C-alpha positions as a Markdown table, in Angstrom:
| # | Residue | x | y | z |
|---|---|---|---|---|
| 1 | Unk | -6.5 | 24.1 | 16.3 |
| 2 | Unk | -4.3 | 22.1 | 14.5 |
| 3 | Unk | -6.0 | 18.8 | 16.0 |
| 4 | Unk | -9.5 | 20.3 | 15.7 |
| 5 | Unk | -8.4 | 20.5 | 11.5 |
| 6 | Unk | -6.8 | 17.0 | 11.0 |
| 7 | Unk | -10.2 | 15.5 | 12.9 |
| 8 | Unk | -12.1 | 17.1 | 10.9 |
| 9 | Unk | -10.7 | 15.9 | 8.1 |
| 10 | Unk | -10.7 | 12.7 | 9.0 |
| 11 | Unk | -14.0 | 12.5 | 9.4 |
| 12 | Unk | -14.5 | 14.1 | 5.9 |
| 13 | Unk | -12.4 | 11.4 | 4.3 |
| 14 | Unk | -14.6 | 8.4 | 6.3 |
| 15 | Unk | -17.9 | 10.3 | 4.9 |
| 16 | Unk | -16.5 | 10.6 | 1.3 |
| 17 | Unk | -15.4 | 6.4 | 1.5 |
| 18 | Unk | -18.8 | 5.8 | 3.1 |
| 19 | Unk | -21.1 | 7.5 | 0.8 |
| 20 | Unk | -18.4 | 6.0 | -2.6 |
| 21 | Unk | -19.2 | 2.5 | -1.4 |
| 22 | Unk | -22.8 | 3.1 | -0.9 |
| 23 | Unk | -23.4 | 4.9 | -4.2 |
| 24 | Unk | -21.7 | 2.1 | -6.0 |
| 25 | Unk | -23.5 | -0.6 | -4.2 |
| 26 | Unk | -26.6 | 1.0 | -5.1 |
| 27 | Unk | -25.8 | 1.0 | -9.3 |
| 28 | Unk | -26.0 | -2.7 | -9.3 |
| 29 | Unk | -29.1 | -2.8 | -8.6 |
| 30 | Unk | -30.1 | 0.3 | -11.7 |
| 31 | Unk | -29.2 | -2.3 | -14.4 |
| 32 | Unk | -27.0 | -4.3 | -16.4 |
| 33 | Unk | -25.2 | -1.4 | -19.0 |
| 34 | Unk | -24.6 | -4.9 | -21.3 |
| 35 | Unk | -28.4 | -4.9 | -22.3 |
| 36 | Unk | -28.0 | -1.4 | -23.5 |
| 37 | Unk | -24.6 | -1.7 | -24.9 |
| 38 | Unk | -25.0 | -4.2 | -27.4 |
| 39 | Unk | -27.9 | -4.9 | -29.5 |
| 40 | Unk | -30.6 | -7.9 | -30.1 |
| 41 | Unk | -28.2 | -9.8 | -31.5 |
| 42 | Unk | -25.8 | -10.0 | -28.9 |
| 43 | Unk | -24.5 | -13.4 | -28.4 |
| 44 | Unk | -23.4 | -15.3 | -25.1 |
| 45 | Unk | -19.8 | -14.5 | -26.0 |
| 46 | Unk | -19.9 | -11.2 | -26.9 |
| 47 | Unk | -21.5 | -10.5 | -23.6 |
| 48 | Unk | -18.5 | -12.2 | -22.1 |
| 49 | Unk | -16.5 | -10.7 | -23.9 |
| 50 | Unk | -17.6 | -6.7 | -23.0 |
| 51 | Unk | -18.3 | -7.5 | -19.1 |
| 52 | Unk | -14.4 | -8.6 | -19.3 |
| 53 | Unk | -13.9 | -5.5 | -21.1 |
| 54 | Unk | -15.2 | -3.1 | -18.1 |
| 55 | Unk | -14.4 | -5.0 | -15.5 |
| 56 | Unk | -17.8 | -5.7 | -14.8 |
| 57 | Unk | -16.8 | -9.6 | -14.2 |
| 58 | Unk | -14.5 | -8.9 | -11.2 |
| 59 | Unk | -15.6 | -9.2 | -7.8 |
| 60 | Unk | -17.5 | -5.9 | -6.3 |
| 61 | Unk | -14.7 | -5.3 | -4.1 |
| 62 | Unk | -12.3 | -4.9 | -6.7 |
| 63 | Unk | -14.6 | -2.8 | -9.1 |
| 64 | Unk | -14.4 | -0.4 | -6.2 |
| 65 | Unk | -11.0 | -0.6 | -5.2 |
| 66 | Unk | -10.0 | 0.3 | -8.8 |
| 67 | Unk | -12.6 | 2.8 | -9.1 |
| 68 | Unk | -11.5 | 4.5 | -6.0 |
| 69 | Unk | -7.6 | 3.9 | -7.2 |
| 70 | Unk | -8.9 | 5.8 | -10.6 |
| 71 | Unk | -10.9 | 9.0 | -8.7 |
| 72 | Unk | -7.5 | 9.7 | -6.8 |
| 73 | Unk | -6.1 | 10.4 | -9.5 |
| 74 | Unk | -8.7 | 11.7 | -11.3 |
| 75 | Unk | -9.7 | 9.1 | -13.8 |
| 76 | Unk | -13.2 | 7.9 | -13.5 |
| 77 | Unk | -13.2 | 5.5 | -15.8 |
| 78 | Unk | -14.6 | 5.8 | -19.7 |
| 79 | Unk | -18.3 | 6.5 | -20.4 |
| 80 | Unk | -20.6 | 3.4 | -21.4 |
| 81 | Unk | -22.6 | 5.5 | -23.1 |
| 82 | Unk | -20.2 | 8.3 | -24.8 |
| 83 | Unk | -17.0 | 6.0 | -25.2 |
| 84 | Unk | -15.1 | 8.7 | -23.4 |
| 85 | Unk | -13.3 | 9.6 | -20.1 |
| 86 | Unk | -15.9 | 10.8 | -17.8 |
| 87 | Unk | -13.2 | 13.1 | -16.5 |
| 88 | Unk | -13.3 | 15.2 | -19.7 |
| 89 | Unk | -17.2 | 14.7 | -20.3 |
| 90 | Unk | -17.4 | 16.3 | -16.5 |
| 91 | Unk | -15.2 | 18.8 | -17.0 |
| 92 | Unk | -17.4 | 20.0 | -20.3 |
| 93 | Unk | -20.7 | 20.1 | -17.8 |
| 94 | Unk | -19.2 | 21.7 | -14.4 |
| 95 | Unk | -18.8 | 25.0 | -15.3 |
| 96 | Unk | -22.9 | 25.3 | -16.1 |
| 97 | Unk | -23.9 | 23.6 | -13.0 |
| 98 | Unk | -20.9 | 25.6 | -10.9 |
| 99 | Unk | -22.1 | 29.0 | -12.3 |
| 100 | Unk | -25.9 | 28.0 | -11.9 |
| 101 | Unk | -24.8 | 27.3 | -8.1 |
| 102 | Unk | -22.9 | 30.9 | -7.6 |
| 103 | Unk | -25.6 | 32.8 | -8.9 |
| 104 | Unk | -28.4 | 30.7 | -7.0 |
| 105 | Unk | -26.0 | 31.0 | -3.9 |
| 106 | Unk | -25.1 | 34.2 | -4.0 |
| 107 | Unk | -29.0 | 35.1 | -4.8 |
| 108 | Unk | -30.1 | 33.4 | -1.1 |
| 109 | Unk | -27.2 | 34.6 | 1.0 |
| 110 | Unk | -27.8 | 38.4 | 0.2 |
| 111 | Unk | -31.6 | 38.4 | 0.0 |
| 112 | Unk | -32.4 | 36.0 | 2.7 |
| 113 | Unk | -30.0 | 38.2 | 5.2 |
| 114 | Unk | -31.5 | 41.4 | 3.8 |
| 115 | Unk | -34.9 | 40.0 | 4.4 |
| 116 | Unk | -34.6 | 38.4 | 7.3 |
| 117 | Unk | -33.1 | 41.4 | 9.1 |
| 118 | Unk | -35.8 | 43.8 | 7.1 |
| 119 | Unk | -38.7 | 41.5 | 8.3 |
| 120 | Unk | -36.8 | 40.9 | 12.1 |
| 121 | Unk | -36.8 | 44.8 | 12.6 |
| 122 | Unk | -40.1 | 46.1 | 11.2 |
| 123 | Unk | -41.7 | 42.5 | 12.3 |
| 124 | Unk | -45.2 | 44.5 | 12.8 |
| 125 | Unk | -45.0 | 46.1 | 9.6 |
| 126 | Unk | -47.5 | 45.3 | 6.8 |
| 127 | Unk | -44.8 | 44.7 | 4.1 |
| 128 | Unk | -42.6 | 42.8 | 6.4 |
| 129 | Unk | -46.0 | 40.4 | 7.0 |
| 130 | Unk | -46.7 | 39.9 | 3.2 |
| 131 | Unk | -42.8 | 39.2 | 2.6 |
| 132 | Unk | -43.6 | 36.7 | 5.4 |
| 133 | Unk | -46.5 | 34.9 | 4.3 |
| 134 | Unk | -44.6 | 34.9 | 0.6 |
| 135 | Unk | -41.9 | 32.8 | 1.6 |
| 136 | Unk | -44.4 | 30.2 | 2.5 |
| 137 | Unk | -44.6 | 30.0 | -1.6 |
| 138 | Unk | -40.7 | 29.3 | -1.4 |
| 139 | Unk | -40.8 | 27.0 | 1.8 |
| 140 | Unk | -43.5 | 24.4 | 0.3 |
| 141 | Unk | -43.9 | 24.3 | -3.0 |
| 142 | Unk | -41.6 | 21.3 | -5.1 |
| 143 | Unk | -38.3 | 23.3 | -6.5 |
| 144 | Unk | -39.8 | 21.3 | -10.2 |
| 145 | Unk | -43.5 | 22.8 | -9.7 |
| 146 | Unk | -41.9 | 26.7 | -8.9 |
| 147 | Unk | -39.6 | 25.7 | -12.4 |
| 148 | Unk | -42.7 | 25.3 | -14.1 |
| 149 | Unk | -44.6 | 28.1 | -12.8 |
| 150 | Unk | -42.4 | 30.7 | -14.0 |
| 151 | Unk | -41.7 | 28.9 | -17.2 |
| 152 | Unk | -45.2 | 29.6 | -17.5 |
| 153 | Unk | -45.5 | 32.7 | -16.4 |
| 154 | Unk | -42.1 | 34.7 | -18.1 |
| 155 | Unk | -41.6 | 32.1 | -21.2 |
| 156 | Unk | -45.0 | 31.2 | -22.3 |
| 157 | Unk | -47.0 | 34.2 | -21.3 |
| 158 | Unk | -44.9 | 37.2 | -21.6 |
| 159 | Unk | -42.3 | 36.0 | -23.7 |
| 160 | Unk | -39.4 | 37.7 | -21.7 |
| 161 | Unk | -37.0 | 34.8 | -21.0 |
| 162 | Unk | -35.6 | 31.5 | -22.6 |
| 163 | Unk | -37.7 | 28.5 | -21.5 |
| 164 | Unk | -34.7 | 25.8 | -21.5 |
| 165 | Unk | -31.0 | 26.0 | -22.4 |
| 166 | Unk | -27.8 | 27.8 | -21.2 |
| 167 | Unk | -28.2 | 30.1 | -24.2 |
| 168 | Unk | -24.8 | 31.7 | -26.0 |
| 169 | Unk | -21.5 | 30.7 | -24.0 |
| 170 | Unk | -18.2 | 32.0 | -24.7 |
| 171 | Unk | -14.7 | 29.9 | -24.0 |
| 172 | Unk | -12.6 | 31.5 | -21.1 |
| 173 | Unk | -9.6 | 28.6 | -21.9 |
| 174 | Unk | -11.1 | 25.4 | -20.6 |
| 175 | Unk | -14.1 | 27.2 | -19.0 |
| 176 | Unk | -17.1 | 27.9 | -21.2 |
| 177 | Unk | -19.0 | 30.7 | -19.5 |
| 178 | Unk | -22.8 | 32.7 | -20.2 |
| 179 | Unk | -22.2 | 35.8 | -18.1 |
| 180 | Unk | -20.2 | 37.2 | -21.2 |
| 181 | Unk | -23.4 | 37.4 | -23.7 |
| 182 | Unk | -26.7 | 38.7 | -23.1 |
| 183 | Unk | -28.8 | 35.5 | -24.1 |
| 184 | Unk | -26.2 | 33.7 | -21.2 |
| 185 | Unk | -27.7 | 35.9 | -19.0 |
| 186 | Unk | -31.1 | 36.1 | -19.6 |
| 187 | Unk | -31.0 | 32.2 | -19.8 |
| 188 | Unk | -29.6 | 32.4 | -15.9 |
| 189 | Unk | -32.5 | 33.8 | -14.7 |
| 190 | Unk | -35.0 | 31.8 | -14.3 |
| 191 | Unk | -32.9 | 28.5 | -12.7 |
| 192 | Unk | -31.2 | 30.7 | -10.9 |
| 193 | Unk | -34.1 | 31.9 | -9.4 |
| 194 | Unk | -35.6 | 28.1 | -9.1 |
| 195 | Unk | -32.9 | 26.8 | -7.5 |
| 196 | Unk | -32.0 | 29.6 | -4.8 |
| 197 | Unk | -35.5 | 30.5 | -3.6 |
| 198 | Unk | -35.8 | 27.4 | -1.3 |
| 199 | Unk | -32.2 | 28.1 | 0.5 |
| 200 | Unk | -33.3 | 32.4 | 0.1 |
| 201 | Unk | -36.8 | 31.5 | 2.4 |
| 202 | Unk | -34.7 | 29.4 | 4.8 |
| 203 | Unk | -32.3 | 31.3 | 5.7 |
| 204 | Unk | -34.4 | 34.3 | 5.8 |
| 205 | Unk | -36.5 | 33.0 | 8.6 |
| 206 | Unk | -33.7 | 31.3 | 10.3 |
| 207 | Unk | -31.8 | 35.8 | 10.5 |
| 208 | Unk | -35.4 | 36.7 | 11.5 |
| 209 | Unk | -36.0 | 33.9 | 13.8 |
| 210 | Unk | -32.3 | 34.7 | 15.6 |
| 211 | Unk | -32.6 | 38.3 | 15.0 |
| 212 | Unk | -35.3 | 38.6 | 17.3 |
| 213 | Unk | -34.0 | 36.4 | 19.9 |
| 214 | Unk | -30.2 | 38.5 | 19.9 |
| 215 | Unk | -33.0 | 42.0 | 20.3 |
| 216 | Unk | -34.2 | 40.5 | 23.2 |
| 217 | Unk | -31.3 | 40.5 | 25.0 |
| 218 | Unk | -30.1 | 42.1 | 28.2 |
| 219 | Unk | -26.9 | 43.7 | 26.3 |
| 220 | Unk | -29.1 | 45.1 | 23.5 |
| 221 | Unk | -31.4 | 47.0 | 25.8 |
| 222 | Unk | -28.3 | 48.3 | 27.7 |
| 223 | Unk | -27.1 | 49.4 | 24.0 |
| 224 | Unk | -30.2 | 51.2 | 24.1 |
| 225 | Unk | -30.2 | 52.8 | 27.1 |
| 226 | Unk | -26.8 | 53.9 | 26.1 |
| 227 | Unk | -28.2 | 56.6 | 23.5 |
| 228 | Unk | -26.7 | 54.3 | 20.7 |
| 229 | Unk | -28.6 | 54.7 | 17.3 |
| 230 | Unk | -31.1 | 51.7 | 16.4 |
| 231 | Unk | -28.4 | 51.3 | 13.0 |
| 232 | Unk | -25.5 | 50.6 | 15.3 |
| 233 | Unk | -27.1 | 48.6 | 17.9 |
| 234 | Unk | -29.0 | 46.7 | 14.7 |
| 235 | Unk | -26.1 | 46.0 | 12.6 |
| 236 | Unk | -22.9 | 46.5 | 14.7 |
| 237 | Unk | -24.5 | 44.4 | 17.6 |
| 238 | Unk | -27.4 | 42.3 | 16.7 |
| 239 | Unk | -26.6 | 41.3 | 13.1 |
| 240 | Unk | -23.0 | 40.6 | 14.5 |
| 241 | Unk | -24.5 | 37.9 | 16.8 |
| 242 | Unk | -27.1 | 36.6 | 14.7 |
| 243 | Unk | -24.6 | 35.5 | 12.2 |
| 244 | Unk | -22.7 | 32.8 | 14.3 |
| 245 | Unk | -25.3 | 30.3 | 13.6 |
| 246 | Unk | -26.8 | 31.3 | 11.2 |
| 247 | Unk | -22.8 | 30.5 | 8.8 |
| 248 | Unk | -24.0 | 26.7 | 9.3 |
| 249 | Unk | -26.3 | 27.1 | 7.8 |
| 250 | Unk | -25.5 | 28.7 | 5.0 |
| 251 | Unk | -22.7 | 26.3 | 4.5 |
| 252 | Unk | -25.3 | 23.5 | 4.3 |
| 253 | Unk | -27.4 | 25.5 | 2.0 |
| 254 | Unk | -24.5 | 26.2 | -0.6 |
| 255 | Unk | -24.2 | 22.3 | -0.4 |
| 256 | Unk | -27.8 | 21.6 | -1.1 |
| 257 | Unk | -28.0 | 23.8 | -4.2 |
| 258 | Unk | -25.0 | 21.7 | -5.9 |
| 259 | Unk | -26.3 | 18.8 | -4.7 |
| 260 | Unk | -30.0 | 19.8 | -6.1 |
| 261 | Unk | -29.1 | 21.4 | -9.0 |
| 262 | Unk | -30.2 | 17.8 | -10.7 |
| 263 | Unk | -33.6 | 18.9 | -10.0 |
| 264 | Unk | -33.5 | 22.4 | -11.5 |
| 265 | Unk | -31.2 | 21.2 | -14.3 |
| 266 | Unk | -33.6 | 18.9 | -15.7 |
| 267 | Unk | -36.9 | 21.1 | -15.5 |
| 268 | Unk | -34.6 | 24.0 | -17.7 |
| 269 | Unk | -32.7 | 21.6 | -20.0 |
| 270 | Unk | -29.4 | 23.1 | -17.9 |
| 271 | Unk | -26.5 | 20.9 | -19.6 |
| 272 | Unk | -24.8 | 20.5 | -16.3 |
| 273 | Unk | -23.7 | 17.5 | -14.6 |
| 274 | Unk | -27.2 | 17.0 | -13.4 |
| 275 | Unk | -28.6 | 16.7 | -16.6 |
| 276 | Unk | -25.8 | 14.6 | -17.3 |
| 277 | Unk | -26.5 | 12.5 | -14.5 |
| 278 | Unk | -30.4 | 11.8 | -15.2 |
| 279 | Unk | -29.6 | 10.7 | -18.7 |
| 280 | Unk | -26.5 | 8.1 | -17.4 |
| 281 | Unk | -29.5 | 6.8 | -14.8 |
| 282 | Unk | -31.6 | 5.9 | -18.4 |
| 283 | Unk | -28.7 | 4.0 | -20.2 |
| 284 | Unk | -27.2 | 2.4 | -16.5 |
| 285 | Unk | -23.7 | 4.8 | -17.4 |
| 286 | Unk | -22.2 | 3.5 | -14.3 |
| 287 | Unk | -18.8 | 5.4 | -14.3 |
| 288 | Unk | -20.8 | 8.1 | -15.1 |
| 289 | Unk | -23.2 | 8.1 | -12.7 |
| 290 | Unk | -20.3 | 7.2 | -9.6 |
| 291 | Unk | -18.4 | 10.0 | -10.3 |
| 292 | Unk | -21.1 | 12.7 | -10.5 |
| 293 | Unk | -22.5 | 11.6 | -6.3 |
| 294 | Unk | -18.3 | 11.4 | -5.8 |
| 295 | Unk | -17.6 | 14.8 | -7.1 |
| 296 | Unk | -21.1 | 16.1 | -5.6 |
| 297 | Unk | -19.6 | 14.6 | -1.8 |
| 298 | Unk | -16.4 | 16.2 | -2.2 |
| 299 | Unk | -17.9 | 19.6 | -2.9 |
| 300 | Unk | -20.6 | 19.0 | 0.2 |
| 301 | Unk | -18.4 | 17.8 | 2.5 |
| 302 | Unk | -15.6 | 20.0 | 1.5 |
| 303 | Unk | -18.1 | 23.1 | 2.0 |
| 304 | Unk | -19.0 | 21.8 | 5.0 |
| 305 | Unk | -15.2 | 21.2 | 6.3 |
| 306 | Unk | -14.3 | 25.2 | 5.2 |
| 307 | Unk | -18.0 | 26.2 | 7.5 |
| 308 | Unk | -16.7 | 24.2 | 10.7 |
| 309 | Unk | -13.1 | 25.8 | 10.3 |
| 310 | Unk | -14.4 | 29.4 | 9.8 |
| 311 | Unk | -17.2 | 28.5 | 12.8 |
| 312 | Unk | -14.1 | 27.7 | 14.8 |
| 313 | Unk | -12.6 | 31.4 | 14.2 |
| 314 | Unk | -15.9 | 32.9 | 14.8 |
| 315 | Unk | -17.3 | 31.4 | 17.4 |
| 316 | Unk | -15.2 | 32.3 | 20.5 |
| 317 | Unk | -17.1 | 30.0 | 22.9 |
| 318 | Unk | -15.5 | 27.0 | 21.0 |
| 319 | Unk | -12.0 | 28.2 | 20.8 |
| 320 | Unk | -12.6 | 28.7 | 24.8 |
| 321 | Unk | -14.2 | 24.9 | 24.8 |
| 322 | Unk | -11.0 | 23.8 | 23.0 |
| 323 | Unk | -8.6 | 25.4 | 25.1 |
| 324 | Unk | -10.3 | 24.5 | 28.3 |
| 325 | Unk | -10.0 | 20.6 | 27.0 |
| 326 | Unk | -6.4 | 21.0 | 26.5 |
């Protein structure tokens, strides 16, 4: 087990180094910060003198090296744009994009079980066919163009929710949260909603899809034959066994909605680290914009890591595998 954990976190540590180095080959290519920095009147020297200034006249080897030296420690560097740590502007945007993600998470994970067991059970029925042939809405449509639809339909139309914005926030010590104040709440709606309904359809059909295949198996029908009632041989057998794949998932899911919140963030006016990301992409905020796909692979790959671990304890048929290879 103990080997099993130290590999795997290995491997997450490669990942994190890979995906740093690509990310920060890739910003020299966005654009030179200088031309946005200083104005039309810049002369050859004072350009000199500001790419000294950030480094940006260093080898790329080095720029990395000291960037990764900085992110260790937690210092990303200082803001082109703001003049400020990005540690501290990051720490102002997480806890909107972190609580966006919970509620969006938490959203999928109970509904798309609920459904997907609902719609695996009473698969012939006529509601479990229209919840069905809804989640093809979910499955294909863009995450922007479902944004828009229900801006149009619950802001413009019927006037019941905020169109953009986190809405009222109230400070927790360093955390600044909306699920204290009704306006919060009401403004968590509708990106919630956006952002979730993608990973909700997915992993909906993926219970359904396993749900069916666990009821057609020999030990269910000898539940069955048993006398045991359809709840227990549902819930304490099938849904038991459905769940071993479908926790990877998940995991993956919960990943993807951090990861795309940028999408959802920027439709709503969200003032999360997405956001904060699309408008460091405009003025070329370098430090800025490394730090966000840093912080974003530490919290996909660190999901991930915590999935493989808890697939380890659940999943019998690997601990057997391990201990076999031992």
């Amino acid at each position: 087990m103990l080997a099993y954990i130290i590999r795997r976190v290995g491997q997450s540590a490669l990942v994190l180094l890979i995906v740093g180095l690509v990310a920060f080959s890739m910003f020299r290519f966005v654009g030179d910060p200088i031309d946005n920095m200083l104005g039309q009147e810049r002369t050859v020297e004072d350009i000199e003198r500001l790419r000294a200034q950030l480094g940006l006249d260093q080898p790329f080897v080095v720029q990395y090296y000291k960037f990764l030296e900085g992110a260790v420690q937690g210092n990303f560097g200082v803001s082109y744009r703001q003049g400020r740590p990005v540690a501290e502007i990051l720490l102002e945007r997480a806890p909107a994009t972190l609580e966006l993600a919970m509620v969006s998470g938490v959203l999928a994970i109970l509904f798309g079980i609920a459904l997907g067991v609902f719609t695996a059970i009473r698969r012939d029925g006529v509601f479990a066919n229209v919840i069905m042939s809804a989640s093809l809405i979910g499955v294909s449509l863009p995450t922007f163009l479902i944004g828009i639809l229900l801006i149009y339909l619950f802001s413009v139309e019927l006037g019941w929710l905020p169109s953009f914005g986190r809405g009222e926030t109230v400070a927790l010590g360093g955390w600044s949260t909306g699920f204290l104040t009704e306006s919060g709440l009401k403004a968590l709606i509708l990106p919630s909603i956006t952002l979730g309904l993608y990973q909700m359809t997915l992993i909906m059909r993926l219970v359904r899809s396993e749900m069916l295949e666990v009821l057609r198996q020999d030990y269910i029908r000898f539940a069955r034959a048993r006398g045991l009632r359809d709840r227990a041989v549902n819930f304490r057998h099938a849904l038991k066994n459905t769940m071993v794949p479908v926790i990877t998932v998940i995991g993956l899911q919960l990943g993807a909605i951090i990861a795309f919140a940028i999408i959802t963030e920027t439709v709503f006016q969200w003032p999360g680290v997405g956001l904060l990301f699309i408008n460091a992409i405009q003025f070329v905020d370098i430090p800025v914009m490394a730090a966000y796909l840093m912080l974003i692979s530490v919290m996909f790959v660190g999901i991930n890591l915590l999935v493989d671990i808890l697939y380890f304890f659940i999943d019998p048929r690997l601990r057997a595998d391990r201990s076999g290879g031992h």
